[in-house]
Amino acid sequence: MKKITRVALITSGGDCQGLNAAMRGIGKALHNKVENLEIFGMYDGYRGLVDGDYKFMEPKDFAGILTQGGTILGTSRQRYIPGKDIVDENGNSLIPAMKDTYNRLNLDCLVIMGGNGTQKSAKLLMDAGMNVVTLPKTIDNDLCITDHTPGFGSAAKYVATTMQEIIRDSSVYSIPSVTIVEIMGRHAGWLTASSAVLHAYGEPAPHLVYVPETHFSAERFLHDVEQEMAKHK
């Protein structure tokens, strides 16, 4: 009898759009290309691998989830010591428990979807002897060697749409005002920059866009604001 191929799917870290679509693509491709296949869906990210909490996934589990938000497997965050370990709240290593689940299920591979922290943790699992394939996923679009990541497009659209609503709200008042909008993205300015897509549709705002990749000067910022205020009296 041909050997059974066993694959575990994991969605970890912050939630975003595209996770279910990615899982659907993986599941359908595996079922179409691999004979004698078993797919295990780990519940709540790495926690499922730690606790051995999973479901056996059949082809029907991947149906109807293409446009469904979130992740059908759930997600969570784990503490990790960069380059060294994944630990619980008491500092105890979780890698042995993960490896135990991996070996007990006789897995051939972990397919892990996540952003910065998830990718770093996946590297530690690979170093521990587990076979790992990762898919980039983050709204921040800050993973190296990627053009754009699942999650970024929908978040960028939300930022642009929200910005347009803010512009409409602030434009109704007769008193001149300055509206400052802070957008997440950690050390990457992709989401912030996406607000400027409105310029392509004739929208003058946002008038000023600052991203973390460039030096920020409070003095220059105030000067820029004064100039814009003078232009749009």
GROMACS .gro file of C-alpha atoms in nm:
model
  233
    1MET     CA    1   0.000   0.000   0.000
    2LYS     CA    2   0.127   0.346  -0.087
    3LYS     CA    3   0.248   0.550   0.210
    4ILE     CA    4  -0.004   0.794   0.358
    5THR     CA    5   0.104   1.159   0.333
    6ARG     CA    6   0.008   1.352   0.645
    7VAL     CA    7  -0.001   1.733   0.644
    8ALA     CA    8  -0.103   1.974   0.920
    9LEU     CA    9  -0.242   2.322   0.851
   10ILE     CA   10  -0.181   2.607   1.096
   11THR     CA   11  -0.302   2.969   1.089
   12SER     CA   12  -0.120   3.174   1.349
   13GLY     CA   13  -0.090   3.532   1.471
   14GLY     CA   14  -0.320   3.822   1.386
   15ASP     CA   15  -0.635   3.752   1.191
   16CYS     CA   16  -0.674   3.884   0.837
   17GLN     CA   17  -0.859   3.826   0.512
   18GLY     CA   18  -0.735   3.553   0.278
   19LEU     CA   19  -0.658   3.281   0.531
   20ASN     CA   20  -0.955   3.063   0.442
   21ALA     CA   21  -0.892   3.117   0.071
   22ALA     CA   22  -0.529   3.009   0.118
   23MET     CA   23  -0.636   2.699   0.311
   24ARG     CA   24  -0.887   2.615   0.043
   25GLY     CA   25  -0.618   2.638  -0.224
   26ILE     CA   26  -0.382   2.417  -0.026
   27GLY     CA   27  -0.649   2.162   0.056
   28LYS     CA   28  -0.787   2.135  -0.297
   29ALA     CA   29  -0.439   2.111  -0.451
   30LEU     CA   30  -0.330   1.840  -0.208
   31HIS     CA   31  -0.645   1.635  -0.259
   32ASN     CA   32  -0.611   1.667  -0.637
   33LYS     CA   33  -0.242   1.582  -0.655
   34VAL     CA   34  -0.166   1.351  -0.362
   35GLU     CA   35  -0.298   0.998  -0.315
   36ASN     CA   36  -0.350   0.849   0.032
   37LEU     CA   37  -0.363   1.189   0.198
   38GLU     CA   38  -0.457   1.299   0.548
   39ILE     CA   39  -0.489   1.668   0.639
   40PHE     CA   40  -0.502   1.781   1.001
   41GLY     CA   41  -0.627   2.129   1.088
   42MET     CA   42  -0.466   2.254   1.409
   43TYR     CA   43  -0.704   2.463   1.617
   44ASP     CA   44  -0.601   2.813   1.729
   45GLY     CA   45  -0.260   2.831   1.568
   46TYR     CA   46   0.041   2.683   1.744
   47ARG     CA   47  -0.174   2.610   2.049
   48GLY     CA   48  -0.336   2.323   1.860
   49LEU     CA   49   0.007   2.178   1.786
   50VAL     CA   50   0.108   2.216   2.150
   51ASP     CA   51  -0.209   2.055   2.291
   52GLY     CA   52  -0.273   1.808   2.012
   53ASP     CA   53  -0.604   1.984   1.942
   54TYR     CA   54  -0.698   1.928   1.579
   55LYS     CA   55  -0.959   1.809   1.333
   56PHE     CA   56  -0.922   1.569   1.043
   57MET     CA   57  -1.007   1.775   0.735
   58GLU     CA   58  -1.196   1.626   0.444
   59PRO     CA   59  -1.252   1.785   0.101
   60LYS     CA   60  -1.594   1.910   0.213
   61ASP     CA   61  -1.426   2.119   0.485
   62PHE     CA   62  -1.265   2.334   0.217
   63ALA     CA   63  -1.590   2.401   0.032
   64GLY     CA   64  -1.767   2.735   0.068
   65ILE     CA   65  -1.484   2.915   0.250
   66LEU     CA   66  -1.324   3.103  -0.042
   67THR     CA   67  -1.484   3.437   0.050
   68GLN     CA   68  -1.539   3.368   0.420
   69GLY     CA   69  -1.350   3.604   0.649
   70GLY     CA   70  -1.124   3.498   0.932
   71THR     CA   71  -0.995   3.145   0.966
   72ILE     CA   72  -1.205   2.834   1.020
   73LEU     CA   73  -0.927   2.691   1.236
   74GLY     CA   74  -0.892   2.991   1.466
   75THR     CA   75  -0.565   3.154   1.564
   76SER     CA   76  -0.354   3.258   1.863
   77ARG     CA   77  -0.025   3.417   1.954
   78GLN     CA   78   0.265   3.247   2.133
   79ARG     CA   79   0.554   3.405   2.315
   80TYR     CA   80   0.888   3.346   2.150
   81ILE     CA   81   1.247   3.428   2.228
   82PRO     CA   82   1.388   3.543   1.892
   83GLY     CA   83   1.612   3.278   1.745
   84LYS     CA   84   1.593   3.061   2.055
   85ASP     CA   85   1.257   2.927   2.171
   86ILE     CA   86   0.876   2.937   2.183
   87VAL     CA   87   0.762   2.955   2.544
   88ASP     CA   88   0.452   2.960   2.764
   89GLU     CA   89   0.364   3.230   3.017
   90ASN     CA   90   0.608   3.074   3.266
   91GLY     CA   91   0.896   3.066   3.021
   92ASN     CA   92   0.879   2.690   2.962
   93SER     CA   93   0.963   2.570   2.611
   94LEU     CA   94   0.666   2.459   2.401
   95ILE     CA   95   0.872   2.307   2.122
   96PRO     CA   96   0.895   1.958   2.282
   97ALA     CA   97   0.512   1.940   2.303
   98MET     CA   98   0.484   2.054   1.940
   99LYS     CA   99   0.736   1.795   1.830
  100ASP     CA  100   0.552   1.527   2.026
  101THR     CA  101   0.227   1.603   1.839
  102TYR     CA  102   0.418   1.611   1.511
  103ASN     CA  103   0.570   1.268   1.574
  104ARG     CA  104   0.258   1.115   1.727
  105LEU     CA  105   0.051   1.203   1.420
  106ASN     CA  106   0.339   1.089   1.199
  107LEU     CA  107   0.323   1.415   1.008
  108ASP     CA  108   0.523   1.471   0.693
  109CYS     CA  109   0.490   1.847   0.692
  110LEU     CA  110   0.349   2.153   0.866
  111VAL     CA  111   0.196   2.422   0.642
  112ILE     CA  112   0.202   2.740   0.850
  113MET     CA  113   0.037   3.069   0.754
  114GLY     CA  114   0.143   3.380   0.940
  115GLY     CA  115   0.340   3.701   0.967
  116ASN     CA  116   0.669   3.800   1.131
  117GLY     CA  117   0.634   3.617   1.462
  118THR     CA  118   0.479   3.311   1.302
  119GLN     CA  119   0.757   3.288   1.043
  120LYS     CA  120   1.027   3.317   1.311
  121SER     CA  121   0.859   3.050   1.520
  122ALA     CA  122   0.829   2.826   1.214
  123LYS     CA  123   1.206   2.854   1.166
  124LEU     CA  124   1.255   2.726   1.520
  125LEU     CA  125   1.032   2.426   1.445
  126MET     CA  126   1.234   2.356   1.133
  127ASP     CA  127   1.554   2.374   1.339
  128ALA     CA  128   1.395   2.119   1.577
  129GLY     CA  129   1.367   1.870   1.291
  130MET     CA  130   1.014   1.926   1.161
  131ASN     CA  131   0.938   1.973   0.792
  132VAL     CA  132   0.785   2.316   0.744
  133VAL     CA  133   0.631   2.511   0.456
  134THR     CA  134   0.524   2.868   0.533
  135LEU     CA  135   0.289   3.110   0.360
  136PRO     CA  136   0.328   3.484   0.420
  137LYS     CA  137   0.028   3.652   0.582
  138THR     CA  138   0.019   4.002   0.727
  139ILE     CA  139  -0.176   4.322   0.677
  140ASP     CA  140   0.147   4.518   0.735
  141ASN     CA  141   0.302   4.384   0.413
  142ASP     CA  142   0.639   4.378   0.589
  143LEU     CA  143   0.772   4.031   0.511
  144CYS     CA  144   1.092   4.024   0.310
  145ILE     CA  145   1.108   3.873  -0.040
  146THR     CA  146   0.736   3.932  -0.093
  147ASP     CA  147   0.566   4.185  -0.319
  148HIS     CA  148   0.234   4.187  -0.133
  149THR     CA  149   0.100   3.950   0.128
  150PRO     CA  150  -0.247   3.804   0.181
  151GLY     CA  151  -0.427   4.039   0.417
  152PHE     CA  152  -0.263   4.359   0.293
  153GLY     CA  153  -0.501   4.427   0.003
  154SER     CA  154  -0.819   4.417   0.208
  155ALA     CA  155  -0.662   4.622   0.488
  156ALA     CA  156  -0.533   4.881   0.239
  157LYS     CA  157  -0.878   4.911   0.087
  158TYR     CA  158  -1.026   4.962   0.434
  159VAL     CA  159  -0.770   5.233   0.511
  160ALA     CA  160  -0.848   5.419   0.187
  161THR     CA  161  -1.224   5.389   0.240
  162THR     CA  162  -1.201   5.507   0.601
  163MET     CA  163  -0.979   5.797   0.497
  164GLN     CA  164  -1.237   5.905   0.241
  165GLU     CA  165  -1.508   5.904   0.508
  166ILE     CA  166  -1.288   6.110   0.742
  167ILE     CA  167  -1.231   6.361   0.462
  168ARG     CA  168  -1.606   6.396   0.404
  169ASP     CA  169  -1.676   6.438   0.776
  170SER     CA  170  -1.410   6.703   0.830
  171SER     CA  171  -1.497   6.902   0.518
  172VAL     CA  172  -1.844   7.003   0.640
  173TYR     CA  173  -1.714   7.240   0.909
  174SER     CA  174  -1.652   7.607   0.833
  175ILE     CA  175  -1.372   7.638   1.090
  176PRO     CA  176  -1.032   7.530   0.947
  177SER     CA  177  -0.901   7.221   1.115
  178VAL     CA  178  -0.623   6.966   1.099
  179THR     CA  179  -0.706   6.597   1.126
  180ILE     CA  180  -0.425   6.356   1.213
  181VAL     CA  181  -0.488   5.990   1.138
  182GLU     CA  182  -0.255   5.727   1.283
  183ILE     CA  183  -0.247   5.398   1.091
  184MET     CA  184  -0.095   5.073   1.214
  185GLY     CA  185   0.184   4.891   1.034
  186ARG     CA  186   0.461   4.875   1.291
  187HIS     CA  187   0.790   4.954   1.111
  188ALA     CA  188   0.639   4.944   0.761
  189GLY     CA  189   0.453   5.229   0.592
  190TRP     CA  190   0.261   5.033   0.330
  191LEU     CA  191  -0.079   5.070   0.496
  192THR     CA  192  -0.020   5.439   0.563
  193ALA     CA  193   0.090   5.494   0.204
  194SER     CA  194  -0.220   5.316   0.076
  195SER     CA  195  -0.430   5.609   0.197
  196ALA     CA  196  -0.277   5.814  -0.086
  197VAL     CA  197  -0.445   5.593  -0.347
  198LEU     CA  198  -0.730   5.845  -0.323
  199HIS     CA  199  -0.513   6.093  -0.515
  200ALA     CA  200  -0.558   5.878  -0.825
  201TYR     CA  201  -0.931   5.950  -0.806
  202GLY     CA  202  -0.902   6.326  -0.777
  203GLU     CA  203  -0.911   6.345  -0.397
  204PRO     CA  204  -0.664   6.611  -0.270
  205ALA     CA  205  -0.642   6.453   0.076
  206PRO     CA  206  -0.459   6.312   0.254
  207HIS     CA  207  -0.246   6.620   0.206
  208LEU     CA  208   0.052   6.486   0.398
  209VAL     CA  209   0.164   6.124   0.440
  210TYR     CA  210   0.448   6.020   0.672
  211VAL     CA  211   0.588   5.667   0.682
  212PRO     CA  212   0.832   5.512   0.932
  213GLU     CA  213   1.090   5.437   0.663
  214THR     CA  214   1.179   5.807   0.655
  215HIS     CA  215   1.301   6.037   0.932
  216PHE     CA  216   1.023   6.228   1.106
  217SER     CA  217   1.087   6.583   1.219
  218ALA     CA  218   0.828   6.754   1.436
  219GLU     CA  219   0.954   7.093   1.318
  220ARG     CA  220   0.924   6.994   0.952
  221PHE     CA  221   0.580   6.846   1.018
  222LEU     CA  222   0.452   7.172   1.166
  223HIS     CA  223   0.600   7.365   0.874
  224ASP     CA  224   0.429   7.130   0.625
  225VAL     CA  225   0.096   7.169   0.804
  226GLU     CA  226   0.123   7.547   0.797
  227GLN     CA  227   0.192   7.539   0.423
  228GLU     CA  228  -0.105   7.312   0.355
  229MET     CA  229  -0.333   7.528   0.571
  230ALA     CA  230  -0.229   7.833   0.366
  231LYS     CA  231  -0.310   7.651   0.042
  232HIS     CA  232  -0.655   7.537   0.149
  233LYS     CA  233  -0.801   7.839   0.327
   0.00000   0.00000   0.00000
